[in-house]
DNA sequence: ACCTGAACACCGTTCAAGT
DNA sequence: ACCTGAACACCGTTCAAGT
């Protein structure tokens, strides 16, 4: 709320610098984009020296890892809120809308979450955990629409399929690869692609004898 | 083939520096990843001053734009080669395999192609053109499996759906978000997700009366 | 026309020193 | 324990000067 005024001289020790840095990074992220988020700019915005962050995070990667973890936690929560008791299609549509809406509301964060900085196996525990939690939420939805156990083979396969679809659509929309990506509603994209899948499913299923 | 030996003093003018820079950038890209590809490192590898590139490209963004354009052109070619005259499912499977195989063979390039550097509308013509050409190839495949005209509404919707699916799957595999992403074959991922969609389609279609 | 070198404004990161 | 300042090795980019 308040502007990030210069820290007064007597507040040499901050006490809660880590969360302040994360908050500043979060807003800066959406301002400058995922590739141009710099530790120095974050520190300056908080009003602290350029190297202060190193007493709370190992390096830039650990800072943005926490940002990404935060993003997955919020995505999981959004999916949970989207719980729908309608038909199978209603559940899939509801979840897809919640997913796409979260990403379009936090485009830079979403790009960061699936960005190239976290490809290797050296993920911090928080990121690994929240990522799994978000995917777990998706699996729960799929299990319900299929009416099968959470750990069944069908649910695992269908969950990866559903995640591929909604992540792919989201990614294309956010990066502006779809014509009119800016002007159209979440419902527009989700409903049209769902119709597209239905058409493909009919053409791909072997003719019923 | 040959090592990028130091340019001899008499070759002050190179003549074809632009393609040399692109070639060096392409190999460096896969070595260091899409975010850490630096103009200076590319120039050094070619054996030219750090600022020479600015006589052939406006800036770093234009250089990597050409790289991305190259990537989309190769992706389009790969999809074209994957032409399959089998059933609808065969066509979708063949195209998906070609797509995923291209991306897994050029992971950093694929990440660059869909990276955050090209979100705005200021795309260079080459990139816009090749991107459209690649998507056109995908549309052609979808039109054939649906048995409908290239510009029909069904084909447009199903094409975005298909692109969402395969881009999403590819992205998840490449970024290592899927368990065992490294060890499994292209066929494994494509066949399993295709089965997953089939299961979802059955649960989502309204009960046949 | 094509390339270089010095210069500027940035980065991430380290380390000794301050409070 | 927590933070700063100077320092190092990098960046992208500009601009005057060299060939």
PDB file of N, CA, C and O (backbone and C1' of nucleotides) in Angstrom, chain B residues 12-13 38-40 51 54 59-60, chain D residues 10-16 18-19:
ATOM      1  N   UNK B  12      39.605  -9.323 -42.347  1.00  0.00           N
ATOM      2  CA  UNK B  12      38.965  -8.277 -41.549  1.00  0.00           C
ATOM      3  C   UNK B  12      37.482  -8.204 -41.896  1.00  0.00           C
ATOM      4  O   UNK B  12      36.626  -8.149 -41.026  1.00  0.00           O
ATOM      5  N   UNK B  13      37.216  -8.244 -43.176  1.00  0.00           N
ATOM      6  CA  UNK B  13      35.818  -8.355 -43.588  1.00  0.00           C
ATOM      7  C   UNK B  13      35.472  -9.816 -43.787  1.00  0.00           C
ATOM      8  O   UNK B  13      36.183 -10.544 -44.471  1.00  0.00           O
ATOM      9  N   UNK B  38      24.338 -15.463 -24.699  1.00  0.00           N
ATOM     10  CA  UNK B  38      24.759 -14.068 -24.776  1.00  0.00           C
ATOM     11  C   UNK B  38      25.393 -13.749 -26.123  1.00  0.00           C
ATOM     12  O   UNK B  38      26.109 -14.560 -26.703  1.00  0.00           O
ATOM     13  N   UNK B  39      25.097 -12.553 -26.570  1.00  0.00           N
ATOM     14  CA  UNK B  39      25.664 -12.053 -27.824  1.00  0.00           C
ATOM     15  C   UNK B  39      27.184 -12.053 -27.768  1.00  0.00           C
ATOM     16  O   UNK B  39      27.867 -12.384 -28.748  1.00  0.00           O
ATOM     17  N   UNK B  40      27.714 -11.693 -26.640  1.00  0.00           N
ATOM     18  CA  UNK B  40      29.168 -11.606 -26.504  1.00  0.00           C
ATOM     19  C   UNK B  40      29.795 -12.980 -26.656  1.00  0.00           C
ATOM     20  O   UNK B  40      30.839 -13.133 -27.311  1.00  0.00           O
ATOM     21  N   UNK B  51      30.989  -6.396 -30.580  1.00  0.00           N
ATOM     22  CA  UNK B  51      29.968  -5.505 -31.139  1.00  0.00           C
ATOM     23  C   UNK B  51      29.728  -5.720 -32.638  1.00  0.00           C
ATOM     24  O   UNK B  51      28.897  -5.033 -33.235  1.00  0.00           O
ATOM     25  N   UNK B  54      26.166  -6.154 -34.272  1.00  0.00           N
ATOM     26  CA  UNK B  54      25.234  -5.034 -34.433  1.00  0.00           C
ATOM     27  C   UNK B  54      25.212  -4.469 -35.850  1.00  0.00           C
ATOM     28  O   UNK B  54      24.398  -3.626 -36.169  1.00  0.00           O
ATOM     29  N   UNK B  59      19.680  -6.008 -32.610  1.00  0.00           N
ATOM     30  CA  UNK B  59      20.030  -6.281 -31.214  1.00  0.00           C
ATOM     31  C   UNK B  59      19.901  -7.782 -30.955  1.00  0.00           C
ATOM     32  O   UNK B  59      19.620  -8.559 -31.870  1.00  0.00           O
ATOM     33  N   UNK B  60      20.113  -8.157 -29.708  1.00  0.00           N
ATOM     34  CA  UNK B  60      20.030  -9.575 -29.337  1.00  0.00           C
ATOM     35  C   UNK B  60      18.684 -10.171 -29.729  1.00  0.00           C
ATOM     36  O   UNK B  60      18.611 -11.298 -30.220  1.00  0.00           O
TER      37      UNK B  60
ATOM     38  P    DC D  10      34.090 -14.119 -16.850  1.00  0.00           P
ATOM     39  O5'  DC D  10      33.388 -12.854 -17.527  1.00  0.00           O
ATOM     40  C5'  DC D  10      32.329 -13.065 -18.413  1.00  0.00           C
ATOM     41  C4'  DC D  10      31.015 -12.685 -17.762  1.00  0.00           C
ATOM     42  C3'  DC D  10      30.007 -12.166 -18.764  1.00  0.00           C
ATOM     43  O3'  DC D  10      29.284 -13.271 -19.294  1.00  0.00           O
ATOM     44  C1'  DC D  10      30.004 -10.847 -16.748  1.00  0.00           C
ATOM     45  P    DC D  11      29.050 -13.347 -20.904  1.00  0.00           P
ATOM     46  O5'  DC D  11      27.629 -12.679 -21.075  1.00  0.00           O
ATOM     47  C5'  DC D  11      27.574 -11.305 -21.245  1.00  0.00           C
ATOM     48  C4'  DC D  11      26.287 -10.762 -20.763  1.00  0.00           C
ATOM     49  C3'  DC D  11      25.690  -9.802 -21.758  1.00  0.00           C
ATOM     50  O3'  DC D  11      24.688 -10.485 -22.491  1.00  0.00           O
ATOM     51  C1'  DC D  11      26.031  -8.677 -19.695  1.00  0.00           C
ATOM     52  P    DG D  12      24.593 -10.257 -24.066  1.00  0.00           P
ATOM     53  O5'  DG D  12      23.863  -8.834 -24.138  1.00  0.00           O
ATOM     54  C5'  DG D  12      22.534  -8.712 -23.667  1.00  0.00           C
ATOM     55  C4'  DG D  12      22.113  -7.268 -23.748  1.00  0.00           C
ATOM     56  C3'  DG D  12      22.086  -6.716 -25.170  1.00  0.00           C
ATOM     57  O3'  DG D  12      20.932  -5.912 -25.342  1.00  0.00           O
ATOM     58  C1'  DG D  12      23.608  -5.447 -23.849  1.00  0.00           C
ATOM     59  P    DT D  13      20.511  -5.365 -26.762  1.00  0.00           P
ATOM     60  O5'  DT D  13      21.311  -3.998 -26.815  1.00  0.00           O
ATOM     61  C5'  DT D  13      21.193  -3.095 -25.723  1.00  0.00           C
ATOM     62  C4'  DT D  13      22.065  -1.883 -25.957  1.00  0.00           C
ATOM     63  C3'  DT D  13      22.192  -1.461 -27.420  1.00  0.00           C
ATOM     64  O3'  DT D  13      21.657  -0.157 -27.542  1.00  0.00           O
ATOM     65  C1'  DT D  13      24.297  -1.426 -26.308  1.00  0.00           C
ATOM     66  P    DT D  14      21.669   0.658 -28.926  1.00  0.00           P
ATOM     67  O5'  DT D  14      22.898   1.653 -28.700  1.00  0.00           O
ATOM     68  C5'  DT D  14      22.912   2.518 -27.561  1.00  0.00           C
ATOM     69  C4'  DT D  14      24.054   3.531 -27.718  1.00  0.00           C
ATOM     70  C3'  DT D  14      24.266   3.953 -29.153  1.00  0.00           C
ATOM     71  O3'  DT D  14      23.908   5.304 -29.405  1.00  0.00           O
ATOM     72  C1'  DT D  14      26.318   3.181 -28.175  1.00  0.00           C
ATOM     73  P    DC D  15      24.482   6.610 -29.770  1.00  0.00           P
ATOM     74  O5'  DC D  15      26.083   6.496 -29.947  1.00  0.00           O
ATOM     75  C5'  DC D  15      26.949   7.080 -28.953  1.00  0.00           C
ATOM     76  C4'  DC D  15      28.380   7.141 -29.446  1.00  0.00           C
ATOM     77  C3'  DC D  15      28.518   7.641 -30.887  1.00  0.00           C
ATOM     78  O3'  DC D  15      29.647   8.507 -30.964  1.00  0.00           O
ATOM     79  C1'  DC D  15      29.602   5.578 -30.653  1.00  0.00           C
ATOM     80  P    DA D  16      29.597   9.779 -31.938  1.00  0.00           P
ATOM     81  O5'  DA D  16      31.155  10.070 -32.164  1.00  0.00           O
ATOM     82  C5'  DA D  16      32.034  10.146 -31.046  1.00  0.00           C
ATOM     83  C4'  DA D  16      33.269   9.304 -31.291  1.00  0.00           C
ATOM     84  C3'  DA D  16      34.067   9.687 -32.552  1.00  0.00           C
ATOM     85  O3'  DA D  16      35.405   9.976 -32.219  1.00  0.00           O
ATOM     86  C1'  DA D  16      33.680   7.344 -32.467  1.00  0.00           C
ATOM     87  P    DG D  18      41.365   6.549 -35.746  1.00  0.00           P
ATOM     88  O5'  DG D  18      41.451   5.046 -35.222  1.00  0.00           O
ATOM     89  C5'  DG D  18      42.408   4.187 -35.811  1.00  0.00           C
ATOM     90  C4'  DG D  18      41.725   2.968 -36.407  1.00  0.00           C
ATOM     91  C3'  DG D  18      42.318   2.537 -37.753  1.00  0.00           C
ATOM     92  O3'  DG D  18      42.998   1.318 -37.587  1.00  0.00           O
ATOM     93  C1'  DG D  18      39.941   2.386 -37.764  1.00  0.00           C
ATOM     94  P    DT D  19      43.858   0.745 -38.772  1.00  0.00           P
ATOM     95  O5'  DT D  19      42.762   0.004 -39.674  1.00  0.00           O
ATOM     96  C5'  DT D  19      42.939  -1.358 -40.063  1.00  0.00           C
ATOM     97  C4'  DT D  19      42.106  -1.634 -41.290  1.00  0.00           C
ATOM     98  C3'  DT D  19      42.773  -1.173 -42.592  1.00  0.00           C
ATOM     99  O3'  DT D  19      43.403  -2.277 -43.216  1.00  0.00           O
ATOM    100  C1'  DT D  19      40.396  -0.761 -42.539  1.00  0.00           C
TER     101       DT D  19
END
